[in-house]
Amino acid sequence: MTIWIAIVAVGLVTFLLRASFIVFADPHRFPHLFRQALAFVPPSVLPAIVAPGLLVRGDTIDASFGNPRWIAGLVAIAVAARTRSTLATVLAGMAALWLLQWLMG
Protein backbone atom coordinates (compact mmCIF):
# COMPACT_ATOMS: atom_id res chain seq x y z
CA MET A 1 0.00 0.00 0.00
CA THR A 2 2.86 2.40 0.72
CA ILE A 3 4.11 2.03 -2.84
CA TRP A 4 0.73 3.16 -4.19
CA ILE A 5 0.68 6.11 -1.80
CA ALA A 6 4.15 7.10 -2.97
CA ILE A 7 3.14 6.79 -6.64
CA VAL A 8 0.03 8.92 -6.12
CA ALA A 9 1.95 11.50 -4.07
CA VAL A 10 4.71 11.85 -6.65
CA GLY A 11 2.13 12.10 -9.44
CA LEU A 12 0.21 14.75 -7.53
CA VAL A 13 3.32 16.81 -6.82
CA THR A 14 4.36 16.59 -10.48
CA PHE A 15 0.89 17.61 -11.63
CA LEU A 16 0.73 20.54 -9.21
CA LEU A 17 4.16 21.81 -10.25
CA ARG A 18 3.23 21.73 -13.93
CA ALA A 19 -0.25 23.11 -13.35
CA SER A 20 1.10 26.00 -11.28
CA PHE A 21 3.35 26.99 -14.15
CA ILE A 22 0.42 26.95 -16.55
CA VAL A 23 -2.17 28.53 -14.25
CA PHE A 24 -0.14 31.20 -12.48
CA ALA A 25 2.45 32.19 -15.06
CA ASP A 26 1.60 34.83 -17.65
CA PRO A 27 3.27 33.76 -20.91
CA HIS A 28 3.25 37.32 -22.21
CA ARG A 29 5.59 38.37 -19.41
CA PHE A 30 8.25 35.84 -20.40
CA PRO A 31 11.24 37.29 -22.23
CA HIS A 32 10.91 37.10 -26.01
CA LEU A 33 14.01 34.91 -26.34
CA PHE A 34 12.58 32.44 -23.80
CA ARG A 35 9.28 32.20 -25.71
CA GLN A 36 11.18 31.58 -28.94
CA ALA A 37 13.23 28.83 -27.30
CA LEU A 38 10.08 27.10 -26.04
CA ALA A 39 8.99 26.55 -29.64
CA PHE A 40 11.95 24.19 -30.10
CA VAL A 41 11.13 21.93 -27.14
CA PRO A 42 8.64 19.54 -28.83
CA PRO A 43 10.73 18.98 -31.98
CA SER A 44 13.80 18.24 -29.87
CA VAL A 45 12.08 15.94 -27.36
CA LEU A 46 10.26 13.78 -29.92
CA PRO A 47 13.42 12.37 -31.55
CA ALA A 48 14.86 11.64 -28.12
CA ILE A 49 11.80 9.51 -27.39
CA VAL A 50 11.52 7.86 -30.82
CA ALA A 51 15.17 7.17 -31.72
CA PRO A 52 15.77 4.44 -29.12
CA GLY A 53 12.69 2.61 -30.34
CA LEU A 54 13.99 2.66 -33.89
CA LEU A 55 17.66 1.91 -33.32
CA VAL A 56 18.01 -0.12 -30.12
CA ARG A 57 17.55 -3.85 -30.43
CA GLY A 58 18.11 -5.75 -27.22
CA ASP A 59 21.11 -4.10 -25.58
CA THR A 60 22.83 -2.78 -28.70
CA ILE A 61 22.31 -0.13 -31.34
CA ASP A 62 21.35 -1.77 -34.62
CA ALA A 63 21.57 0.55 -37.63
CA SER A 64 21.98 -2.28 -40.12
CA PHE A 65 19.72 -3.05 -43.06
CA GLY A 66 18.46 -6.03 -41.06
CA ASN A 67 16.57 -3.68 -38.73
CA PRO A 68 13.28 -2.76 -40.40
CA ARG A 69 12.30 -0.21 -37.74
CA TRP A 70 14.87 2.44 -38.61
CA ILE A 71 14.28 2.01 -42.35
CA ALA A 72 10.54 2.51 -41.78
CA GLY A 73 11.47 5.54 -39.67
CA LEU A 74 13.37 6.99 -42.63
CA VAL A 75 10.32 6.42 -44.82
CA ALA A 76 8.15 8.21 -42.25
CA ILE A 77 10.58 11.14 -42.09
CA ALA A 78 10.54 11.44 -45.89
CA VAL A 79 6.73 11.39 -45.96
CA ALA A 80 6.56 13.95 -43.15
CA ALA A 81 8.95 16.28 -44.98
CA ARG A 82 7.00 15.93 -48.21
CA THR A 83 3.39 16.08 -46.97
CA ARG A 84 3.54 17.79 -43.56
CA SER A 85 0.66 15.47 -42.59
CA THR A 86 0.77 13.56 -39.32
CA LEU A 87 -1.74 10.98 -40.52
CA ALA A 88 0.15 10.34 -43.77
CA THR A 89 3.40 10.04 -41.82
CA VAL A 90 2.01 7.48 -39.38
CA LEU A 91 0.28 5.47 -42.12
CA ALA A 92 3.35 5.43 -44.38
CA GLY A 93 5.69 4.54 -41.52
CA MET A 94 3.50 1.69 -40.28
CA ALA A 95 2.90 0.37 -43.80
CA ALA A 96 6.66 0.44 -44.45
CA LEU A 97 7.37 -1.30 -41.15
CA TRP A 98 4.82 -4.05 -41.75
CA LEU A 99 5.99 -4.56 -45.33
CA LEU A 100 9.66 -4.71 -44.30
CA GLN A 101 8.90 -7.11 -41.45
CA TRP A 102 6.95 -9.33 -43.82
CA LEU A 103 9.71 -9.26 -46.43
CA MET A 104 12.49 -9.91 -43.90
CA GLY A 105 10.59 -12.70 -42.22
Tab-separated table of C-alpha atoms in Angstrom:
chain	number	residue	atom	x	y	z
A	1	MET	CA	0.000	0.000	0.000
A	2	THR	CA	2.864	2.402	0.719
A	3	ILE	CA	4.111	2.028	-2.845
A	4	TRP	CA	0.735	3.163	-4.195
A	5	ILE	CA	0.679	6.108	-1.802
A	6	ALA	CA	4.154	7.102	-2.974
A	7	ILE	CA	3.139	6.795	-6.640
A	8	VAL	CA	0.025	8.920	-6.123
A	9	ALA	CA	1.951	11.497	-4.070
A	10	VAL	CA	4.706	11.854	-6.655
A	11	GLY	CA	2.133	12.099	-9.444
A	12	LEU	CA	0.212	14.751	-7.528
A	13	VAL	CA	3.323	16.810	-6.822
A	14	THR	CA	4.363	16.594	-10.479
A	15	PHE	CA	0.888	17.606	-11.627
A	16	LEU	CA	0.734	20.535	-9.213
A	17	LEU	CA	4.158	21.807	-10.250
A	18	ARG	CA	3.228	21.729	-13.926
A	19	ALA	CA	-0.254	23.105	-13.346
A	20	SER	CA	1.096	25.998	-11.281
A	21	PHE	CA	3.348	26.988	-14.150
A	22	ILE	CA	0.423	26.952	-16.553
A	23	VAL	CA	-2.173	28.529	-14.247
A	24	PHE	CA	-0.140	31.203	-12.485
A	25	ALA	CA	2.449	32.190	-15.064
A	26	ASP	CA	1.595	34.831	-17.646
A	27	PRO	CA	3.275	33.757	-20.907
A	28	HIS	CA	3.253	37.317	-22.210
A	29	ARG	CA	5.591	38.370	-19.411
A	30	PHE	CA	8.251	35.836	-20.403
A	31	PRO	CA	11.236	37.290	-22.232
A	32	HIS	CA	10.915	37.100	-26.013
A	33	LEU	CA	14.011	34.913	-26.340
A	34	PHE	CA	12.579	32.436	-23.803
A	35	ARG	CA	9.283	32.199	-25.711
A	36	GLN	CA	11.182	31.584	-28.945
A	37	ALA	CA	13.226	28.833	-27.299
A	38	LEU	CA	10.078	27.096	-26.037
A	39	ALA	CA	8.986	26.554	-29.638
A	40	PHE	CA	11.953	24.186	-30.099
A	41	VAL	CA	11.133	21.932	-27.141
A	42	PRO	CA	8.637	19.541	-28.828
A	43	PRO	CA	10.734	18.978	-31.980
A	44	SER	CA	13.795	18.238	-29.872
A	45	VAL	CA	12.075	15.944	-27.356
A	46	LEU	CA	10.259	13.781	-29.916
A	47	PRO	CA	13.419	12.367	-31.554
A	48	ALA	CA	14.863	11.642	-28.121
A	49	ILE	CA	11.802	9.513	-27.391
A	50	VAL	CA	11.517	7.857	-30.817
A	51	ALA	CA	15.173	7.171	-31.715
A	52	PRO	CA	15.773	4.441	-29.116
A	53	GLY	CA	12.688	2.609	-30.344
A	54	LEU	CA	13.992	2.662	-33.893
A	55	LEU	CA	17.660	1.913	-33.319
A	56	VAL	CA	18.008	-0.119	-30.117
A	57	ARG	CA	17.548	-3.848	-30.432
A	58	GLY	CA	18.112	-5.751	-27.218
A	59	ASP	CA	21.113	-4.098	-25.582
A	60	THR	CA	22.829	-2.779	-28.705
A	61	ILE	CA	22.307	-0.127	-31.335
A	62	ASP	CA	21.346	-1.768	-34.616
A	63	ALA	CA	21.568	0.549	-37.631
A	64	SER	CA	21.983	-2.282	-40.120
A	65	PHE	CA	19.717	-3.048	-43.062
A	66	GLY	CA	18.455	-6.034	-41.056
A	67	ASN	CA	16.567	-3.683	-38.727
A	68	PRO	CA	13.276	-2.764	-40.402
A	69	ARG	CA	12.299	-0.215	-37.744
A	70	TRP	CA	14.871	2.442	-38.605
A	71	ILE	CA	14.277	2.011	-42.350
A	72	ALA	CA	10.539	2.506	-41.778
A	73	GLY	CA	11.470	5.538	-39.668
A	74	LEU	CA	13.373	6.987	-42.629
A	75	VAL	CA	10.318	6.424	-44.823
A	76	ALA	CA	8.151	8.208	-42.246
A	77	ILE	CA	10.584	11.136	-42.092
A	78	ALA	CA	10.538	11.438	-45.885
A	79	VAL	CA	6.732	11.390	-45.961
A	80	ALA	CA	6.564	13.954	-43.151
A	81	ALA	CA	8.949	16.278	-44.977
A	82	ARG	CA	7.004	15.932	-48.209
A	83	THR	CA	3.391	16.080	-46.975
A	84	ARG	CA	3.537	17.788	-43.556
A	85	SER	CA	0.662	15.472	-42.593
A	86	THR	CA	0.766	13.559	-39.323
A	87	LEU	CA	-1.738	10.981	-40.519
A	88	ALA	CA	0.147	10.338	-43.767
A	89	THR	CA	3.401	10.045	-41.820
A	90	VAL	CA	2.013	7.478	-39.383
A	91	LEU	CA	0.283	5.469	-42.118
A	92	ALA	CA	3.348	5.426	-44.377
A	93	GLY	CA	5.690	4.540	-41.520
A	94	MET	CA	3.502	1.688	-40.278
A	95	ALA	CA	2.905	0.372	-43.804
A	96	ALA	CA	6.656	0.439	-44.451
A	97	LEU	CA	7.369	-1.305	-41.155
A	98	TRP	CA	4.825	-4.047	-41.750
A	99	LEU	CA	5.991	-4.558	-45.326
A	100	LEU	CA	9.662	-4.714	-44.296
A	101	GLN	CA	8.903	-7.107	-41.445
A	102	TRP	CA	6.947	-9.332	-43.818
A	103	LEU	CA	9.712	-9.261	-46.434
A	104	MET	CA	12.488	-9.914	-43.901
A	105	GLY	CA	10.587	-12.696	-42.215
